[in-house]
Structure formats: C-alpha cells, structure tokens
Amino acid sequence: MNSLLSRFLSQASNKFRFSLWLALISITLMTGFSLWQGGAKVQSDILAMLPKISESPMTQRAMAQVEQQLANRVYLGFVSDNQQAAIDAAKLTMKSLRQDSAPVAFVDISSADMAQAEALNSYYFKHRFQLLTEAQQDLLQQGQWQQLTQTALEKLYNAFSYANSSLLSHDPLLLYPDSLIALAPSQQLSVKQGVLLATIAPSASMPQPRFAAIVMAKGSDSAFNPNAQQRQLTALQTAFHSVNQQDAGIEIIKAGALFHAAAATENAKQEVSSIGLLSLIGVISLVWLAFRSFMPLTIAVITVSTSLLLAVVTTALLFGELHLLTLVFGTSLIGISIDYCFHYYCERLNHPSDSSETVIKKIFAAITLALVTSVIAYSAIGLAPFPGMQQVAVFCASGLVGAYLTLLLAYPTLAARPLKEANTALNLASQYQAFMLNRALPKKPVARLLLVICSIGFIGIGISQLTANDDIRQLQHTPSDIQAEEDQLRTLLSGGTDNQFLLVTAATQEQLKQQLEAVEPILELAEQDKILGNHLSLSRFLPSQQAQERNYQLQGQIYLEHLDEIIATLGLEPNIKASLIAEYRAANSKFITADSFLSHQAGANFKPLWLSPQLSPQSGADQGYGAIVLLGGITQLDALAQLFTGNSQVQLVDKVGDISTVMGHYRQLTLALLALALLVAGIIFTFRFGAKLAAIVVAVPALSALLTLACLGIMHNPLTLFHALSLILVFGIGVDYSLFFAESKQQTRGVMMAVFMSAVSTLLAFGLLAFSQTPAINAFGLTLLLGISFTFLLSPFIQIFTRKSVNAD
C-alpha cells in the first residue's frame, strides 16, 4: 500500500490531487448536511456512554424496569418555619406544573397520593379475611382473641377512632384498618391537606423546627435530552418564580437526574467552547511565531478544519449521533492533526530550495508510519466498552486521516509557495538539540549509570504507590451545591431510593411470594442495624397463598368459634352474626393474586416491581418469575450483600458496581493492549530500521508511559480506565516523534523544530483538558500532559543511534 501511494504521488499531477481533495470535502459536506437533516444530533446523555454489562435476561429486564421507574423523576422540597407556608408553596408548584403548556414538561405530578390510598382500601377490603398483622397473628395463634376484643373496645371509645357502624358490621374486631396501615412502608413523613410533610429537627444554625413540603414529578421525556431538559428547567423556573412571589422566605431544595444532567451539559458546553477555542488560538499563535507568515497559518487552519469536518461527519455517519464528551475529547485532535503541517513546513524551512512535491516525498514514509501507529492507538481506545470512547476513537482516527489526505492532496497546490528564511527558529531547535545531547546527558559512565539507577528507582517507587479506582461516578462531575441539596432531600425522604436493588426469583408465583416473605425480616433487621435506610417490597402487598390461608384459618376463631361472645362484649346487634359468617365462608380460597392486584388501580404503581415469565430469545423457554425490592439509604453495601450470599434466588443488583467492575477489567485489558501495541510496532519498525533502532524507537514511548505511571503514583492519583486509554495515545503520539528522528538520520534540525511545535500544540490541547472539572476528562488530559512531556524530552536521544557524527546537521 505504501508503494502504491508513493507511485500515485509520483504520477498524479498537483491539479488532479487538488481536485480529489475538493471532491472529498464536497462529499463530506453533503453527507454531513444530509445526516443532520435526517435527525443526527449531539447526545448529552451520560447513560449513553455506559458499557453494556453481560447479565441474565431476567436481570436485564429488572435493571430496565428500575431505570424506567426511577429515571427522569424530580423531587422538590419547599422548606419554611411555617408549616402552612410550605404546604401552600407545594400546592402552587403542582398547580403551575400541571398548567404547563404543551408539550408538557412533567407528568405524574403529586405529593401525597390520596387516590392510591383509596384504591388500596377498595381492593384489600374484600380480602380482609386473608390479612392479619404480625401482632394479630401472634395473639390468635396463642388463642388470645379476648385481647383483640379489648383492643377493639378501646378503639370504639377513642374520640379519634376510625370505627363506624358500617365497618363494625363487616369487621367487628377492627382488624382490617391495622392491616391496611401495615401495607405502607414506614417513613417519617406525615400528610397534611394532601401534601407530604417532613419535619426538620432544630440544629445549631436553625434553633427552630422547620417543615418541608415534598412534591414529586416525572419528566415527560429523558432528562438527558437537551430539548426536554430545557422544557423541564423552564417549567420549574416558572413554578419557582410563582412561589417566590407568593412567599420570598421559602427555601427550595431539589433532587433528581435532571439537575445533574443540566449541570453536566452546561459544563461540557463551556469546556468544548473554551478548550477548543483556546487550543485553536494557541496553535495559530505557535504557527505565526514560528514561520512569521500568513500562508502556513492559513494552511494550518485548513488542515485542522478538514480534520474536524471529516471527524464529525464520519462519527455521525457510523453512530447516528455525536456525544458531547466526544467533542470535549476531540478538541485534542486540533493539537495532533496540526503535526502534519508542522513537519511539512519545518522540512521546507530546513531545505528551502526543495519543491513541495520533494518535501512530501521526504516525509512521506515517516508520516505514513505515524498515521498507521496513531490509528492503531485509537483503535485500541475503540475496544473500550463505552460508546462514547468508541466515538472518540472513530472521531480522532478519521480526523487524522483527513489531515493526512489534506497534506498529500492539497499541499502541493495550496502550500507550493516557498517560505522566507527562518533560521532563528531552526537555530534555536539546533541549540536545544545540542544541549540535550551534549550537556543534559552525563558523559561519564558512572554518572550515566547513576542516572539509570535513579530513573529505575523513581519508576519503581511511583508504580508501587499506584492504586486503582474504577468507580463509574467519575464520569460525571456534580457541583457541590446540587449534591448538598440532594443529600438533604434524601434524608427527609428516609434515604430515598438507591440504584441498587434486590432481584428475587422463583419458578412459580407462590414460591416467589414465599421468598419475598423470607427476605422481609432480613431487610428489617438491616434497617435496625443502620445498614439500610428503607426498602419497598411486594411482600407487603402480595402475601403468599400459604400466609393468606393461615390468616384465614386463624380468623376462624373469631367468626366460627367466639363470634357470639365478641358481639356481646362489643355491644353490637346480634343480627349481624349470620352475615358475618356468610362473608367469612364466601371468602374461602379467594386469595390475593399478582394478576388481580397489579391489574387493579391499587397495584398500578407496583407493576414495574413484578416480572412475569417471558420467552428467552436464546432458549425459547420462559424464565420463571421475578420481583424487585427497591432499596434506599444504603450505608454499607458490602454488608448488605453478605446477608444474601447463601441464597441463590436473591441477587443484589448493583449496576454501578457491575459497570465499575467492567471498567476495571477494561483498564487492565487496555494496559495489556498497550504492551501488545508496543510489541507489534517494534516488529513493524524492524523491517524499516532493523532490530536495534526499532527497539530504541519503541523504547521512547514505553519509558514515557512508565514515567507517567510513576508520577501518577507519587501524586496519589488513582489509576482509571481513562488514564490507561490516554497512555495508548501517549504511545501513538510518542512513536510519531521517534519515527521522525529515526527517519531523519543526520538531518535532525528541522525534525527537532517540528517535534517541538508538535509537542507544544499537543500540550496546549491536552494541558487544557487536564483542567476539566469532569474527573474522566481530567485524568485523560493529565496523563497526556505528563506522557507527551516525557516523550518530547526523550525522543531527541534517538539521534545518538542515528547520527554518523557528533556535529551532524
């Protein structure tokens, strides 16, 4: 392929090459326009970057349903030292959000769901004979029905009792209301005027108790969709403005993915614009200072623009969208694609009498090898399980191809004019090169040995202090004020709901219900031990048939054995006896079932927690039944997981943990790929330079990677997948520098200047990424900042093995 390209360059005219380049630009522009017209977009959903983890079909369904249940929900708290003011603020917000014009921003806007309570009462009352609380069960099992009668009498004479003649004629011992109350998960919230209300205890800063009225809503579309995000934020701002006008003293606290996504989107947009702009300005300034001419500046802008155009269109063509993180990472392409321009013009400066075609032929082998190794490096990034990282690989690889083709096809026409003499820049490069070789490197063997020992010691100490951190949460930076509000609101909601949940499975419905009942006391004990804040399980709402039958038989003491005594003790009309017995007998075998409950209004909100059998695409067989137990306020995840290690039918699903595990696996794989890439590159270079020089060329980026890892260890910067991915780029870029020195033999002055400009431009781009607030981008940029610096310092020493005399060049 190399010889074919070389032959093409020799035979094709400059005009023909330029026509090909113009055709490429035109086709790319038309393709890009067509893609954007067809719906290609910029994606800001951080979830779209997450790796796909291999789970069972049941687990995948469970994760999808939990995400659907919890995603796009926002929680609002209206805090005031006046209870009524907090309630009024919540009511006004719900009214404002419901009146939002189409397309609506939020659905399911509520606080306390009174309709849900009525629906539960409507459904369970006809199943009251199958329901008993634990206390009621214990008393009946001990034959202490008289105590239940005494409790009923106390309720009858209580001024605040819910007892009435209608309820007594169907439930003389008033057992059902306690069973209904037991259905609701325990929480520290009360209900006033249809609004959930939490009391905030006094503190040193706030000596008076305060009240927080809670409002919940679900976004009509994904919080990560930029358009939906803007609609939701606008609707909330309108509602908050109304609240502030009504009562300026109301404090509003918020929680939900919307606010994290909005902060991430704004941060990414700012970084794309600032990092990209500053990088571009830096590169342009560098070109101007080096060549003092508008022509190299113009060619540099054309090269970078072509590179970015091809990168954007190719990525959109393959993925249908462009992730914001791709654009942030992709700004570094400016500092890499410009390298081709630098090498071309530095070679022209060093040989001012050569034509553009001659210069291209001289650097052709080096830039082609550099392109191949860079594409290999980016391909390694593409092996990561993150769609966002795969986009970065395609974006940067295609961008470099665009810069390479621009040099081969457009430079003979656009950059044909000779440059003015710029001996100052070349002389500075020559002086730096001489300093590195003759003064920076010790001459005495003992001093060189000491330098080697110190370097090995530094690398050993640094790498020994390296730790790893594969937490997926590093993907996104959350401002402290947003996190503080969320933590405060979660505390009010008794911990809220976490991403982790339990998946309970069984072959039949009845076995699943019994499993849920077996899990319940374990979770209650975990709450007592402060391992868990709260949980929501269907065991409260779907008792097993076994438990229902037991409760029914226990109530036989009331309706078949002692009903006369109970009626007399409570002073009820004797004529209700026959109807009570008839109702009891009619309820025999009328069990609460999952189908009847979940199809009723009472169970509509709990449907996502139940998984019925589905045919598996692989085996064709159904998968049995599953139930999701939502968990909240987890304080000790490992301790919670230990509670279920002996039960194969109960699985603690931790998507964040699973993805983090996958990240750790790919971090190790990426480092292994780096070692493999070094080996492959060494073999390829052997055919070009011989074994000794090939080993030296590869040793430069290898040593740079080791020094970078040592620095990260000494800085106590935990190693992540993003550090490993950036080390692949250190290899790709570092090999370029080594290649040009290896190819240049004695003519190294122009190469030294080109490598200097390339390193500075790359450091401008990646150095700025190191200041990103997003930890993943920061890790990427910091590693490249260190790696490219070491590569730049080490690459000139290749001349020791290539020059024929000390005064070469």
XYZ file of N, CA, C and O in Angstrom, residues 93-247:
620
model
N -46.803 25.043 43.311
C -45.892 24.429 42.349
C -46.603 23.352 41.541
O -46.455 23.282 40.308
N -47.373 22.498 42.208
C -48.095 21.445 41.493
C -49.097 22.047 40.508
O -49.229 21.571 39.375
N -49.752 23.110 40.922
C -50.712 23.777 40.030
C -50.001 24.366 38.812
O -50.468 24.226 37.673
N -48.841 25.003 39.044
C -48.096 25.611 37.954
C -47.608 24.562 36.968
O -47.703 24.738 35.751
N -47.073 23.444 37.479
C -46.550 22.392 36.599
C -47.667 21.722 35.803
O -47.463 21.335 34.650
N -48.841 21.588 36.408
C -49.966 20.963 35.692
C -50.535 21.869 34.611
O -51.119 21.393 33.641
N -50.356 23.172 34.788
C -50.872 24.125 33.799
C -49.862 24.411 32.692
O -50.137 25.214 31.808
N -48.728 23.739 32.749
C -47.683 23.960 31.741
C -48.235 23.654 30.351
O -48.922 22.654 30.141
N -47.924 24.524 29.389
C -48.462 24.379 28.037
C -47.806 23.216 27.309
O -46.693 22.794 27.628
N -48.501 22.685 26.304
C -47.991 21.556 25.513
C -46.787 22.000 24.664
O -46.759 23.144 24.196
N -45.771 21.132 24.433
C -45.689 19.792 25.019
C -45.340 19.866 26.504
O -44.455 20.627 26.897
N -46.052 19.084 27.299
C -45.897 19.162 28.745
C -44.496 18.710 29.144
O -43.916 17.813 28.539
N -43.972 19.353 30.180
C -42.629 19.015 30.654
C -42.670 17.865 31.655
O -41.772 17.026 31.685
N -43.748 17.817 32.480
C -43.830 16.817 33.545
C -45.178 16.120 33.548
O -46.206 16.703 33.183
N -45.146 14.859 33.949
C -46.369 14.081 34.179
C -46.264 13.496 35.589
O -45.239 13.597 36.246
N -47.357 12.897 36.070
C -47.379 12.269 37.405
C -46.920 13.245 38.483
O -46.056 12.928 39.318
N -47.492 14.445 38.465
C -47.133 15.463 39.455
C -47.976 15.221 40.702
O -49.210 15.216 40.652
N -47.333 14.986 41.835
C -48.094 14.624 43.033
C -47.291 14.927 44.284
O -46.097 15.232 44.234
N -47.986 14.809 45.409
C -47.331 14.850 46.715
C -47.812 13.613 47.458
O -47.341 12.517 47.195
N -48.794 13.716 48.340
C -49.406 12.529 48.935
C -50.478 12.015 47.976
O -51.345 12.778 47.550
N -50.425 10.751 47.629
C -51.354 10.173 46.652
C -52.578 9.628 47.379
O -52.628 8.463 47.780
N -53.591 10.486 47.562
C -54.803 10.070 48.276
C -55.600 9.060 47.458
O -56.231 8.158 48.004
N -55.582 9.195 46.133
C -56.313 8.256 45.274
C -55.742 6.848 45.423
O -56.459 5.855 45.391
N -54.421 6.770 45.587
C -53.768 5.472 45.769
C -54.241 4.820 47.063
O -54.502 3.611 47.104
N -54.338 5.611 48.128
C -54.804 5.079 49.413
C -56.229 4.550 49.299
O -56.568 3.481 49.838
N -57.079 5.284 48.611
C -58.472 4.842 48.422
C -58.527 3.572 47.583
O -59.336 2.669 47.847
N -57.665 3.478 46.561
C -57.640 2.291 45.707
C -57.185 1.061 46.499
O -57.725 -0.035 46.326
N -56.188 1.241 47.367
C -55.731 0.130 48.197
C -56.849 -0.359 49.111
O -57.072 -1.566 49.269
N -57.579 0.575 49.717
C -58.700 0.213 50.594
C -59.769 -0.537 49.815
O -60.303 -1.558 50.270
N -60.065 -0.048 48.608
C -61.089 -0.676 47.766
C -60.708 -2.110 47.418
O -61.564 -3.008 47.414
N -59.433 -2.345 47.152
C -59.007 -3.688 46.742
C -58.899 -4.637 47.923
O -59.392 -5.777 47.869
N -58.289 -4.196 49.004
C -57.970 -5.130 50.087
C -59.145 -5.416 51.014
O -59.127 -6.437 51.719
N -60.165 -4.558 51.029
C -61.253 -4.790 51.976
C -61.936 -6.132 51.711
O -62.274 -6.863 52.643
N -62.095 -6.485 50.452
C -62.757 -7.759 50.145
C -61.863 -8.959 50.446
O -62.323 -10.108 50.436
N -60.564 -8.684 50.706
C -59.629 -9.760 51.071
C -59.235 -9.671 52.548
O -58.211 -10.235 52.945
N -60.054 -8.978 53.359
C -59.674 -8.730 54.749
C -59.513 -10.016 55.557
O -58.755 -10.065 56.527
N -60.209 -11.078 55.175
C -60.108 -12.337 55.932
C -58.778 -13.050 55.678
O -58.434 -13.973 56.398
N -58.049 -12.638 54.647
C -56.733 -13.222 54.369
C -55.585 -12.355 54.909
O -54.416 -12.640 54.669
N -55.946 -11.278 55.623
C -54.939 -10.330 56.109
C -54.922 -10.263 57.626
O -55.972 -10.189 58.264
N -53.727 -10.282 58.203
C -53.514 -10.047 59.629
C -52.133 -9.433 59.816
O -51.194 -9.761 59.079
N -52.011 -8.549 60.798
C -50.683 -8.054 61.137
C -49.957 -9.121 61.952
O -50.577 -10.086 62.441
N -48.647 -8.944 62.127
C -47.865 -9.919 62.901
C -48.382 -10.012 64.338
O -48.485 -11.106 64.910
N -48.732 -8.861 64.923
C -49.239 -8.862 66.308
C -50.565 -9.607 66.393
O -50.799 -10.378 67.349
N -51.441 -9.384 65.423
C -52.733 -10.075 65.412
C -52.545 -11.587 65.234
O -53.214 -12.393 65.881
N -51.613 -11.972 64.358
C -51.326 -13.397 64.164
C -50.869 -14.043 65.473
O -51.333 -15.124 65.841
N -49.942 -13.366 66.166
C -49.400 -13.928 67.406
C -50.497 -14.151 68.438
O -50.543 -15.210 69.094
N -51.390 -13.185 68.580
C -52.451 -13.307 69.575
C -53.409 -14.445 69.235
O -53.803 -15.233 70.115
N -53.778 -14.562 67.987
C -54.705 -15.621 67.583
C -54.042 -17.001 67.670
O -54.696 -17.996 68.010
N -52.758 -17.078 67.329
C -52.054 -18.358 67.449
C -51.991 -18.821 68.904
O -51.968 -20.023 69.183
N -51.976 -17.846 69.829
C -51.955 -18.160 71.262
C -53.359 -18.276 71.856
O -53.512 -18.477 73.056
N -54.368 -18.127 70.987
C -55.753 -18.230 71.444
C -56.215 -17.044 72.263
O -57.230 -17.128 72.983
N -55.508 -15.902 72.152
C -55.848 -14.721 72.949
C -56.754 -13.762 72.173
O -56.469 -12.582 72.016
N -57.871 -14.301 71.668
C -58.801 -13.445 70.929
C -59.444 -12.396 71.818
O -59.885 -11.343 71.354
N -59.499 -12.692 73.163
C -60.102 -11.710 74.075
C -59.328 -10.397 74.090
O -59.902 -9.312 74.229
N -57.989 -10.484 73.934
C -57.183 -9.258 73.915
C -57.511 -8.420 72.690
O -57.515 -7.192 72.755
N -57.788 -9.098 71.578
C -58.201 -8.364 70.375
C -59.544 -7.680 70.607
O -59.774 -6.569 70.125
N -60.403 -8.346 71.345
C -61.708 -7.756 71.677
C -61.529 -6.517 72.557
O -62.172 -5.486 72.354
N -60.605 -6.620 73.531
C -60.342 -5.491 74.408
C -59.782 -4.300 73.625
O -60.165 -3.154 73.846
N -58.870 -4.618 72.664
C -58.301 -3.556 71.825
C -59.392 -2.884 70.995
O -59.398 -1.655 70.823
N -60.343 -3.685 70.478
C -61.447 -3.131 69.685
C -62.313 -2.215 70.534
O -62.774 -1.159 70.070
N -62.541 -2.608 71.791
C -63.329 -1.749 72.688
C -62.659 -0.400 72.901
O -63.299 0.649 72.890
N -61.333 -0.424 73.087
C -60.600 0.832 73.284
C -60.720 1.730 72.058
O -60.861 2.954 72.174
N -60.682 1.115 70.867
C -60.825 1.907 69.640
C -62.227 2.487 69.522
O -62.408 3.617 69.050
N -63.209 1.733 69.961
C -64.608 2.212 69.894
C -64.801 3.468 70.733
O -65.538 4.380 70.349
N -64.143 3.514 71.884
C -64.335 4.650 72.802
C -63.284 5.745 72.616
O -63.244 6.702 73.369
N -62.432 5.578 71.623
C -61.433 6.606 71.319
C -62.066 7.661 70.420
O -62.635 7.350 69.373
N -61.980 8.914 70.839
C -62.625 10.000 70.077
C -62.071 10.130 68.675
O -62.735 10.627 67.761
N -60.808 9.703 68.484
C -60.177 9.851 67.178
C -60.173 8.534 66.387
O -59.459 8.382 65.421
N -60.979 7.581 66.805
C -61.004 6.281 66.148
C -61.673 6.373 64.783
O -62.540 7.209 64.542
N -61.257 5.456 63.885
C -61.852 5.372 62.546
C -63.047 4.419 62.540
O -63.610 4.139 61.499
N -63.417 3.864 63.715
C -64.520 2.892 63.778
C -65.846 3.573 63.490
O -66.115 4.693 63.933
N -66.682 2.872 62.713
C -68.060 3.320 62.478
C -68.933 2.078 62.326
O -68.451 0.953 62.204
N -70.245 2.297 62.326
C -71.182 1.159 62.319
C -71.035 0.312 61.061
O -71.149 -0.913 61.100
N -70.741 0.949 59.935
C -70.597 0.203 58.686
C -69.388 -0.728 58.747
O -69.471 -1.904 58.369
N -68.262 -0.212 59.259
C -67.059 -1.026 59.356
C -67.252 -2.149 60.373
O -66.870 -3.304 60.142
N -67.905 -1.841 61.534
C -68.109 -2.848 62.579
C -68.984 -3.995 62.097
O -68.804 -5.136 62.524
N -69.943 -3.720 61.219
C -70.838 -4.781 60.735
C -70.118 -5.764 59.812
O -70.632 -6.848 59.537
N -68.924 -5.401 59.332
C -68.136 -6.290 58.472
C -66.840 -6.748 59.137
O -66.275 -7.771 58.742
N -66.372 -5.986 60.142
C -65.097 -6.280 60.799
C -65.211 -5.895 62.270
O -64.693 -4.864 62.701
N -65.905 -6.726 63.066
C -66.243 -6.339 64.450
C -65.019 -6.069 65.333
O -65.078 -5.227 66.226
N -63.885 -6.747 65.103
C -62.691 -6.519 65.923
C -61.761 -5.453 65.337
O -60.669 -5.227 65.845
N -62.205 -4.818 64.258
C -61.436 -3.727 63.627
C -59.997 -4.162 63.316
O -59.032 -3.443 63.558
N -59.880 -5.377 62.771
C -58.564 -5.896 62.397
C -58.061 -5.309 61.082
O -56.871 -5.076 60.897
N -58.991 -5.083 60.159
C -58.596 -4.663 58.800
C -57.848 -3.327 58.757
O -56.827 -3.215 58.053
N -58.312 -2.270 59.489
C -57.582 -0.998 59.389
C -56.096 -1.114 59.740
O -55.258 -0.490 59.114
N -55.761 -1.930 60.747
C -54.347 -2.106 61.103
C -53.585 -2.809 59.983
O -52.414 -2.511 59.716
N -54.255 -3.782 59.320
C -53.612 -4.470 58.192
C -53.359 -3.505 57.045
O -52.330 -3.570 56.367
N -54.303 -2.587 56.823
C -54.153 -1.600 55.753
C -53.007 -0.645 56.053
O -52.203 -0.316 55.173
N -52.902 -0.221 57.319
C -51.809 0.681 57.714
C -50.465 -0.010 57.555
O -49.469 0.602 57.148
N -50.432 -1.335 57.853
C -49.176 -2.088 57.762
C -48.656 -2.201 56.332
O -47.482 -2.495 56.104
N -49.541 -1.978 55.338
C -49.112 -2.058 53.946
C -48.121 -0.954 53.596
O -47.215 -1.148 52.783
N -48.318 0.221 54.180
C -47.487 1.368 53.831
C -46.103 1.206 54.432
O -45.976 0.840 55.603
N -45.047 1.442 53.660
C -43.697 1.365 54.236
C -43.508 2.443 55.290
O -44.039 3.552 55.165
N -42.776 2.108 56.334
C -42.577 3.070 57.410
C -41.759 4.252 56.913
O -40.775 4.086 56.204
N -42.177 5.430 57.254
C -41.420 6.624 56.879
C -41.724 7.737 57.870
O -42.687 7.661 58.636
N -40.888 8.752 57.835
C -41.020 9.832 58.807
C -41.842 10.983 58.252
O -41.721 12.100 58.719
N -42.675 10.718 57.268
C -43.471 11.773 56.647
C -44.912 11.710 57.127
O -45.450 10.634 57.393
N -45.506 12.869 57.213
C -46.933 12.949 57.543
C -47.653 13.553 56.348
O -47.032 14.029 55.394
N -48.981 13.522 56.384
C -49.787 14.076 55.292
C -50.697 15.153 55.860
O -51.461 14.911 56.805
N -50.592 16.333 55.292
C -51.457 17.447 55.686
C -52.020 18.094 54.428
O -51.253 18.475 53.534
N -53.328 18.150 54.344
C -54.012 18.786 53.210
C -53.578 18.162 51.871
O -53.433 18.855 50.861
N -53.344 16.855 51.901
C -52.959 16.165 50.679
C -51.520 16.380 50.268
O -51.143 16.045 49.139
N -50.692 16.911 51.169
C -49.286 17.193 50.872
C -48.406 16.432 51.848
O -48.660 16.419 53.054
N -47.348 15.778 51.317
C -46.379 15.097 52.166
C -45.561 16.148 52.920
O -45.045 17.097 52.318
N -45.408 15.923 54.217
C -44.740 16.926 55.032
C -43.684 16.242 55.903
O -43.961 15.238 56.556
N -42.483 16.789 55.881
C -41.399 16.300 56.737
C -41.022 17.391 57.722
O -41.052 18.584 57.387
N -40.688 16.991 58.941
C -40.263 17.948 59.956
C -38.750 17.904 60.088
O -38.168 16.833 60.260
N -38.121 19.068 59.973
C -36.666 19.173 60.101
C -36.352 19.581 61.534
O -36.788 20.642 62.004
N -35.621 18.720 62.234
C -35.322 18.964 63.642
C -34.445 20.204 63.807
O -33.677 20.549 62.907
N -34.565 20.886 64.947
C -33.723 22.067 65.190
C -32.244 21.697 65.188
O -31.856 20.574 65.490
N -31.416 22.667 64.818
C -29.963 22.466 64.816
C -29.310 23.723 65.371
O -29.989 24.702 65.705
N -27.991 23.705 65.454
C -27.275 24.861 65.988
C -27.498 26.092 65.122
O -27.658 27.207 65.623
N -27.523 25.876 63.790
C -27.707 27.013 62.881
C -29.174 27.418 62.767
O -29.483 28.565 62.479
N -30.089 26.444 62.956
C -31.533 26.699 62.878
C -32.182 26.200 64.172
O -32.574 25.037 64.279
N -32.282 27.059 65.190
C -32.792 26.603 66.500
C -34.277 26.231 66.491
O -34.734 25.515 67.366
N -35.031 26.726 65.504
C -36.458 26.422 65.429
C -36.703 25.275 64.459
O -36.038 25.171 63.441
N -37.685 24.391 64.781
C -38.030 23.331 63.820
C -38.590 23.926 62.534
O -39.256 24.961 62.550
N -38.276 23.279 61.409
C -38.798 23.741 60.127
C -39.561 22.608 59.453
O -39.464 21.447 59.841
N -40.303 22.965 58.414
C -41.157 21.997 57.729
C -40.826 22.004 56.236
O -40.589 23.060 55.651
N -40.805 20.809 55.663
C -40.523 20.673 54.232
C -41.693 19.959 53.575
O -42.012 18.813 53.916
N -42.355 20.642 52.631
C -43.433 20.037 51.847
C -42.818 19.425 50.598
O -42.032 20.075 49.900
N -43.147 18.171 50.312
C -42.499 17.414 49.247
C -43.410 17.298 48.027
O -44.594 16.983 48.153
N -42.830 17.572 46.861
C -43.537 17.403 45.581
C -42.691 16.495 44.693
O -41.454 16.641 44.648
N -43.352 15.569 44.001
C -42.656 14.659 43.081
C -43.262 14.789 41.685
O -44.470 15.009 41.556
N -42.438 14.669 40.683
C -42.926 14.730 39.296
C -42.006 13.899 38.420
O -40.835 13.684 38.753
N -42.534 13.449 37.304
C -41.743 12.675 36.351
C -41.687 13.426 35.038
O -42.710 13.857 34.508
N -40.476 13.577 34.503
C -40.322 14.254 33.224
C -40.997 13.478 32.112
O -40.945 12.241 32.083
N -41.626 14.169 31.183
C -42.314 13.502 30.078
C -41.331 12.887 29.093
O -41.693 12.050 28.277
N -40.059 13.307 29.184
C -39.012 12.755 28.321
C -37.721 12.704 29.122
O -37.660 13.190 30.255
N -36.685 12.109 28.544
C -35.427 11.917 29.258
C -34.827 13.247 29.705
O -34.790 14.222 28.941
N -34.333 13.261 30.937
C -33.682 14.460 31.466
C -32.381 14.755 30.736
O -31.828 15.843 30.854
N -31.867 13.776 29.976
C -30.615 13.955 29.247
C -30.845 14.419 27.814
O -29.897 14.662 27.088
N -32.113 14.481 27.407
C -32.444 15.027 26.094
C -32.381 16.552 26.198
O -33.114 17.148 26.992
N -31.513 17.219 25.424
C -31.331 18.668 25.598
C -32.629 19.466 25.495
O -32.851 20.390 26.279
N -33.504 19.122 24.533
C -34.759 19.866 24.376
C -35.687 19.638 25.558
O -36.269 20.583 26.107
N -35.847 18.357 25.963
C -36.706 18.042 27.108
C -36.129 18.665 28.380
O -36.872 19.172 29.231
N -34.823 18.632 28.500
C -34.162 19.209 29.663
C -34.483 20.695 29.789
O -34.807 21.190 30.878
N -34.427 21.398 28.669
C -34.712 22.825 28.690
C -36.167 23.099 29.036
O -36.478 24.030 29.790
N -37.085 22.271 28.493
C -38.514 22.434 28.805
C -38.761 22.233 30.301
O -39.498 23.002 30.927
N -38.132 21.202 30.860
C -38.352 20.904 32.273
C -37.791 22.003 33.165
O -38.437 22.421 34.137
N -36.603 22.480 32.841
C -35.998 23.548 33.646
C -36.818 24.834 33.562
O -37.007 25.531 34.570
N -37.336 25.122 32.365
C -38.167 26.329 32.194
C -39.450 26.224 33.010
O -39.859 27.191 33.672
N -40.099 25.048 32.975
C -41.331 24.839 33.738
C -41.067 24.998 35.234
O -41.870 25.608 35.966
N -39.952 24.465 35.700
C -39.616 24.575 37.125
C -39.301 26.013 37.512
O -39.726 26.494 38.575
N -38.565 26.714 36.645
C -38.242 28.113 36.944
C -39.495 28.967 37.038
O -39.606 29.846 37.901
N -40.468 28.686 36.154
C -41.746 29.415 36.203
C -42.463 29.141 37.515
O -42.993 30.059 38.164
N -42.492 27.865 37.923
C -43.154 27.493 39.176
C -42.446 28.115 40.379
O -43.093 28.643 41.290
N -41.117 28.080 40.375
C -40.352 28.641 41.494
C -40.546 30.155 41.578
O -40.582 30.721 42.675
N -40.653 30.797 40.416
C -40.880 32.243 40.404
C -42.215 32.580 41.063
O -42.312 33.539 41.848
N -43.228 31.770 40.774
C -44.552 31.985 41.393
C -44.477 31.799 42.906
O -45.088 32.558 43.675
N -43.719 30.774 43.337
C -43.566 30.523 44.777
C -42.869 31.695 45.455
O -43.291 32.162 46.529
N -41.800 32.199 44.844
C -41.055 33.316 45.431
C -41.888 34.593 45.495
O -41.722 35.400 46.411
N -42.753 34.775 44.501
C -43.647 35.934 44.542
C -44.662 35.808 45.670
O -45.027 36.796 46.307
N -45.107 34.575 45.896
C -46.098 34.345 46.966
C -45.456 34.450 48.345
O -46.030 35.006 49.275
N -44.240 33.909 48.482
C -43.536 33.927 49.772
C -42.040 33.878 49.504
O -41.491 32.826 49.179
